[in-house]
Amino acid sequence: LSLANVQIEEGSSATPFERRPFGLELSLCQRYYNRITITATDATLTQSFFDAAFWTGPIPNDGYCHAVYRYPVPMRTTAIATDFSDASTFWYHIGGVAQGGLTGIGGSIIGPDRFRMGCRMVYNSGNGFAGQILARNGYTAYLGFSAEL
């Protein structure tokens, strides 16, 4: 059994069949849900989720970072982070050097086009350093965002 070109409509009159390109259909779907997943191996350590800025926390060995993730297409409304892998599946690099894993992860909404992620980690090397948040080598890390009705 093979089905193609099926269109279900309410009412008694049919409208012309719509054929939308795959890219357009994908971008329309991504307005409601977006998930970024990275499985890290030695070959993918340069593929980061996002760039981040790092600070030393008020308690020794308790640092934090802020990073902004821009969605591939603007969400239909302000999205929320609905699911993400455990903080231990993420890793942080500063100056291209692996530093360690995250100890906490959270975030706040900026708007329909981006999300601000907050991270905690064992860190006290100084304030304002730039780096990246990546998937930990040998792990799969993911972040999911929803703007459902």
Coordinates of N, CA and C in Angstrom, one line a residue:
L1 N 0.9 -1.2 0.0 CA 0.0 0.0 0.0 C 0.9 1.2 0.0
S2 N 0.6 2.1 -0.9 CA 1.4 3.4 -1.0 C 0.4 4.5 -1.1
L3 N 0.6 5.5 -0.2 CA -0.3 6.7 -0.3 C 0.6 7.9 -0.6
A4 N 0.1 8.8 -1.4 CA 0.8 10.0 -1.8 C -0.2 11.1 -2.1
N5 N 0.1 12.4 -1.9 CA -0.7 13.5 -2.3 C -2.1 13.4 -1.6
V6 N -2.1 13.1 -0.3 CA -3.3 13.1 0.4 C -3.5 14.4 1.1
Q7 N -4.7 15.0 1.1 CA -5.0 16.2 1.7 C -6.3 16.1 2.4
I8 N -6.4 16.3 3.7 CA -7.6 16.2 4.4 C -8.1 17.6 4.8
E9 N -9.4 17.9 4.5 CA -9.9 19.2 4.7 C -11.3 19.1 5.3
E10 N -11.6 20.2 6.1 CA -12.9 20.3 6.7 C -13.9 20.9 5.6
G11 N -15.1 20.4 5.6 CA -16.1 21.0 4.6 C -16.3 20.1 3.4
S12 N -17.1 20.6 2.5 CA -17.5 19.9 1.3 C -16.7 20.3 0.1
S13 N -16.0 21.4 0.1 CA -15.2 21.8 -1.1 C -13.7 21.6 -0.9
A14 N -13.0 21.1 -1.9 CA -11.6 20.9 -1.8 C -10.8 22.1 -2.4
T15 N -9.7 22.4 -1.8 CA -8.8 23.4 -2.3 C -7.7 22.8 -3.1
P16 N -7.0 23.5 -3.9 CA -5.9 22.9 -4.7 C -4.9 22.3 -3.8
F17 N -4.3 21.2 -4.2 CA -3.2 20.5 -3.4 C -2.0 21.4 -3.3
E18 N -1.5 21.5 -2.1 CA -0.3 22.3 -1.8 C 0.9 21.4 -1.8
R19 N 2.0 21.7 -2.5 CA 3.3 21.0 -2.4 C 4.3 22.0 -1.9
R20 N 4.7 21.9 -0.6 CA 5.7 22.8 -0.1 C 7.0 22.1 -0.1
P21 N 8.1 22.9 -0.3 CA 9.4 22.3 -0.3 C 9.8 21.8 1.1
F22 N 10.6 20.7 1.2 CA 11.0 20.1 2.4 C 11.6 21.2 3.4
G23 N 12.4 22.0 2.9 CA 13.0 23.1 3.8 C 12.0 24.0 4.4
L24 N 11.0 24.4 3.7 CA 9.9 25.2 4.2 C 9.1 24.4 5.3
E25 N 8.8 23.2 5.0 CA 8.0 22.4 5.9 C 8.8 22.2 7.2
L26 N 10.1 22.0 7.1 CA 11.0 21.8 8.3 C 11.0 23.1 9.1
S27 N 11.2 24.2 8.5 CA 11.2 25.5 9.2 C 9.9 25.8 9.9
L28 N 8.8 25.4 9.2 CA 7.5 25.6 9.9 C 7.3 24.8 11.1
C29 N 7.8 23.5 11.1 CA 7.8 22.7 12.2 C 8.7 23.2 13.3
Q30 N 9.9 23.7 13.0 CA 10.9 24.1 14.0 C 10.4 25.4 14.7
R31 N 9.3 26.0 14.2 CA 8.7 27.1 15.0 C 8.1 26.6 16.3
Y32 N 7.7 25.3 16.3 CA 7.0 24.8 17.5 C 8.0 24.0 18.4
Y33 N 9.0 23.3 17.8 CA 9.9 22.5 18.6 C 11.2 22.5 17.9
N34 N 12.3 22.6 18.7 CA 13.6 22.5 18.2 C 14.5 21.8 19.2
R35 N 15.3 20.8 18.7 CA 16.2 20.1 19.5 C 17.5 20.0 18.8
I36 N 18.5 20.3 19.5 CA 19.9 20.2 19.0 C 20.6 19.1 19.8
T37 N 21.1 18.1 19.0 CA 21.8 16.9 19.6 C 23.2 16.8 19.0
I38 N 24.1 16.6 19.9 CA 25.5 16.3 19.4 C 26.0 15.1 20.2
T39 N 26.5 14.1 19.4 CA 27.2 13.0 20.0 C 28.7 13.2 19.7
A40 N 29.4 13.3 20.8 CA 30.8 13.7 20.7 C 31.8 12.5 20.5
T41 N 32.7 12.7 19.6 CA 33.8 11.8 19.5 C 35.0 12.7 19.3
D42 N 36.2 12.2 19.3 CA 37.4 13.1 19.1 C 37.2 13.9 17.9
A43 N 36.6 13.4 16.9 CA 36.4 14.1 15.6 C 35.4 15.3 15.7
T44 N 34.5 15.3 16.6 CA 33.5 16.3 16.7 C 33.7 17.3 17.9
L45 N 34.9 17.3 18.5 CA 35.1 18.2 19.6 C 35.0 19.6 19.3
T46 N 35.1 20.0 18.0 CA 35.0 21.4 17.6 C 33.6 21.8 17.3
Q47 N 32.7 20.9 17.4 CA 31.3 21.2 17.1 C 30.6 21.6 18.4
S48 N 30.5 22.9 18.7 CA 30.0 23.3 20.0 C 28.5 23.6 19.9
F49 N 27.8 23.6 21.0 CA 26.5 24.0 21.1 C 26.4 25.5 20.9
F50 N 27.3 26.2 21.6 CA 27.3 27.7 21.6 C 28.6 28.2 22.3
D51 N 28.9 29.4 22.0 CA 30.0 30.1 22.6 C 29.5 30.6 24.0
A52 N 30.3 30.7 25.0 CA 29.9 31.1 26.3 C 31.0 32.0 26.9
A53 N 30.6 32.8 27.9 CA 31.5 33.6 28.7 C 31.5 33.0 30.1
F54 N 32.6 32.9 30.8 CA 32.8 32.2 32.1 C 33.2 33.2 33.2
W55 N 32.7 33.0 34.4 CA 33.0 33.7 35.5 C 33.3 32.8 36.7
T56 N 34.1 33.3 37.6 CA 34.4 32.7 38.9 C 33.2 33.0 39.8
G57 N 32.7 32.0 40.5 CA 31.6 32.2 41.4 C 32.0 32.8 42.7
P58 N 31.1 33.1 43.6 CA 31.5 33.6 44.9 C 32.1 32.6 45.8
I59 N 31.8 31.3 45.5 CA 32.4 30.2 46.4 C 33.5 29.6 45.6
P60 N 34.7 29.3 46.2 CA 35.8 28.7 45.5 C 35.4 27.4 44.7
N61 N 35.9 27.3 43.5 CA 35.6 26.1 42.6 C 34.1 26.1 42.2
D62 N 33.4 27.2 42.3 CA 32.0 27.3 41.8 C 31.9 28.4 40.8
G63 N 32.1 28.0 39.5 CA 32.0 29.0 38.5 C 30.7 28.9 37.7
Y64 N 30.5 29.8 36.9 CA 29.3 29.8 36.1 C 29.5 30.4 34.7
C65 N 28.6 30.1 33.8 CA 28.8 30.7 32.5 C 27.4 31.1 32.0
H66 N 27.4 31.9 31.0 CA 26.2 32.3 30.3 C 26.4 32.1 28.8
A67 N 25.5 31.6 28.1 CA 25.6 31.3 26.7 C 24.3 31.6 26.0
V68 N 24.3 32.1 24.8 CA 23.0 32.4 24.1 C 22.9 31.4 23.0
Y69 N 21.8 30.7 22.9 CA 21.5 29.8 21.8 C 20.5 30.4 20.9
R70 N 20.8 30.6 19.6 CA 19.8 31.2 18.7 C 19.2 30.0 17.9
Y71 N 17.9 30.0 17.9 CA 17.1 29.0 17.2 C 17.4 29.1 15.7
P72 N 17.3 28.0 15.0 CA 17.5 28.0 13.5 C 16.5 28.9 12.8
V73 N 15.2 28.9 13.3 CA 14.2 29.9 12.8 C 13.5 30.4 14.1
P74 N 13.0 31.6 14.0 CA 12.3 32.1 15.2 C 11.1 31.2 15.6
M75 N 10.9 31.0 16.9 CA 9.8 30.2 17.4 C 8.5 31.0 17.2
R76 N 7.4 30.3 17.2 CA 6.1 31.0 17.0 C 5.8 31.9 18.2
T77 N 6.3 31.6 19.3 CA 6.2 32.4 20.5 C 7.4 32.1 21.4
T78 N 7.4 32.8 22.6 CA 8.6 32.5 23.5 C 8.6 31.0 23.9
A79 N 9.7 30.4 23.6 CA 9.8 28.9 23.9 C 10.3 28.7 25.3
I80 N 10.2 27.5 25.8 CA 10.7 27.0 27.1 C 11.6 25.8 26.8
A81 N 12.6 25.7 27.6 CA 13.5 24.5 27.5 C 12.7 23.3 28.1
T82 N 12.3 22.4 27.3 CA 11.5 21.3 27.8 C 12.2 20.1 28.1
D83 N 13.4 19.8 27.5 CA 14.2 18.7 27.9 C 15.6 18.9 27.5
F84 N 16.5 18.4 28.3 CA 17.9 18.5 28.0 C 18.6 17.3 28.8
S85 N 19.7 16.9 28.2 CA 20.4 15.8 28.8 C 21.1 16.3 30.2
D86 N 21.5 15.3 30.9 CA 22.1 15.6 32.2 C 23.3 16.5 32.0
A87 N 23.6 17.3 33.0 CA 24.7 18.3 32.9 C 26.0 17.6 32.7
S88 N 26.2 16.4 33.2 CA 27.4 15.7 33.0 C 27.7 15.3 31.6
T89 N 26.8 15.4 30.7 CA 27.0 15.1 29.3 C 27.6 16.2 28.5
F90 N 27.6 17.4 29.2 CA 28.2 18.6 28.5 C 29.6 18.8 29.1
W91 N 30.4 19.5 28.3 CA 31.8 19.8 28.6 C 32.1 21.2 28.3
Y92 N 33.0 21.8 29.0 CA 33.3 23.2 28.6 C 34.8 23.4 28.2
H93 N 35.1 24.2 27.2 CA 36.4 24.5 26.8 C 36.6 26.0 26.9
I94 N 37.8 26.4 27.3 CA 38.2 27.8 27.3 C 39.6 27.9 26.6
G95 N 39.6 28.7 25.6 CA 40.8 28.9 24.8 C 41.2 27.6 24.1
G96 N 40.2 26.8 23.7 CA 40.4 25.6 22.9 C 40.9 24.4 23.8
V97 N 40.9 24.6 25.1 CA 41.4 23.5 26.0 C 40.3 23.0 26.8
A98 N 40.1 21.7 26.9 CA 39.1 21.1 27.7 C 39.3 21.4 29.1
Q99 N 38.3 21.8 29.8 CA 38.4 22.2 31.2 C 37.7 21.2 32.2
G100 N 36.5 20.8 31.8 CA 35.8 19.8 32.6 C 34.3 19.8 32.3
G101 N 33.6 19.0 33.1 CA 32.2 18.9 32.8 C 31.3 19.9 33.6
L102 N 30.1 20.1 33.2 CA 29.2 21.0 33.9 C 28.6 20.3 35.1
T103 N 28.3 21.0 36.1 CA 27.7 20.5 37.3 C 26.3 20.9 37.4
G104 N 25.8 21.8 36.6 CA 24.4 22.2 36.6 C 24.1 22.9 35.3
I105 N 22.8 22.9 35.0 CA 22.4 23.5 33.7 C 21.0 24.1 33.9
G106 N 20.7 25.2 33.3 CA 19.4 25.8 33.4 C 19.3 26.9 32.4
G107 N 18.4 27.7 32.4 CA 18.3 28.8 31.4 C 17.2 29.7 31.6
S108 N 17.1 30.7 30.8 CA 16.1 31.7 30.9 C 15.7 32.1 29.5
I109 N 14.5 32.5 29.3 CA 14.0 32.9 28.0 C 14.4 34.3 27.7
I110 N 14.9 34.6 26.4 CA 15.1 35.9 26.0 C 14.0 36.4 25.1
G111 N 13.6 35.5 24.2 CA 12.6 35.9 23.2 C 12.4 34.7 22.3
P112 N 11.5 34.9 21.2 CA 11.2 33.8 20.3 C 12.4 33.4 19.4
D113 N 13.5 34.2 19.4 CA 14.6 33.9 18.5 C 15.8 33.3 19.2
R114 N 15.8 33.4 20.6 CA 17.0 32.9 21.3 C 16.7 32.6 22.8
F115 N 17.6 31.8 23.4 CA 17.5 31.3 24.7 C 18.8 31.5 25.4
R116 N 18.8 32.0 26.7 CA 20.0 32.1 27.4 C 20.2 30.9 28.4
M117 N 21.3 30.3 28.2 CA 21.6 29.1 29.0 C 22.6 29.5 30.1
G118 N 22.3 29.0 31.3 CA 23.2 29.2 32.4 C 23.8 27.8 32.9
C119 N 25.1 27.8 33.2 CA 25.8 26.6 33.5 C 26.6 26.8 34.8
R120 N 26.8 25.7 35.6 CA 27.6 25.7 36.7 C 28.7 24.7 36.5
M121 N 29.9 25.0 37.0 CA 31.0 24.1 36.9 C 32.1 24.4 37.9
V122 N 33.0 23.5 38.1 CA 34.1 23.7 39.0 C 35.1 24.6 38.2
Y123 N 35.2 25.8 38.6 CA 36.0 26.8 37.8 C 36.3 28.0 38.6
N124 N 37.6 28.4 38.6 CA 38.0 29.7 39.3 C 39.2 30.2 38.6
S125 N 39.2 30.3 37.3 CA 40.3 30.8 36.6 C 40.2 32.3 36.2
G126 N 39.2 32.9 36.6 CA 39.0 34.3 36.3 C 37.7 34.7 35.6
N127 N 37.5 35.9 35.4 CA 36.2 36.4 34.9 C 36.3 36.8 33.4
G128 N 35.2 36.6 32.7 CA 35.1 37.2 31.4 C 35.8 36.4 30.3
F129 N 36.3 35.2 30.6 CA 36.9 34.4 29.5 C 35.9 33.8 28.6
A130 N 36.3 33.7 27.3 CA 35.4 33.2 26.3 C 35.7 31.7 26.1
G131 N 34.7 30.9 25.8 CA 34.9 29.5 25.5 C 33.7 28.9 24.9
Q132 N 33.6 27.6 24.9 CA 32.5 26.9 24.3 C 31.9 25.8 25.2
I133 N 30.6 25.6 25.0 CA 29.9 24.4 25.6 C 29.8 23.4 24.5
L134 N 30.3 22.2 24.8 CA 30.3 21.1 23.9 C 29.7 19.8 24.5
A135 N 29.5 18.8 23.7 CA 29.1 17.5 24.2 C 30.4 16.9 24.8
R136 N 30.3 16.2 25.9 CA 31.4 15.5 26.5 C 31.9 14.3 25.6
N137 N 33.1 14.1 25.4 CA 33.6 13.1 24.5 C 33.1 11.7 24.9
G138 N 32.5 11.0 23.9 CA 31.9 9.7 24.2 C 30.4 9.8 24.7
Y139 N 29.9 11.0 24.8 CA 28.5 11.1 25.2 C 27.6 11.8 24.2
T140 N 26.3 11.7 24.3 CA 25.4 12.5 23.5 C 24.7 13.5 24.4
A141 N 24.8 14.7 24.0 CA 24.2 15.8 24.8 C 23.1 16.5 23.9
Y142 N 22.0 16.9 24.5 CA 21.0 17.5 23.8 C 20.2 18.6 24.6
L143 N 19.6 19.5 23.8 CA 18.8 20.6 24.4 C 17.5 20.6 23.5
G144 N 16.3 20.7 24.1 CA 15.1 20.7 23.4 C 14.3 21.9 23.8
F145 N 13.7 22.6 22.9 CA 12.9 23.8 23.2 C 11.5 23.7 22.5
S146 N 10.5 24.1 23.2 CA 9.1 24.0 22.8 C 8.4 25.3 22.8
A147 N 7.6 25.6 21.8 CA 6.7 26.7 21.7 C 5.3 26.2 21.3
E148 N 4.9 25.1 21.9 CA 3.6 24.5 21.6 C 2.5 25.4 22.1
L149 N 1.3 25.2 21.6 CA 0.2 26.0 22.0 C -0.2 25.8 23.4

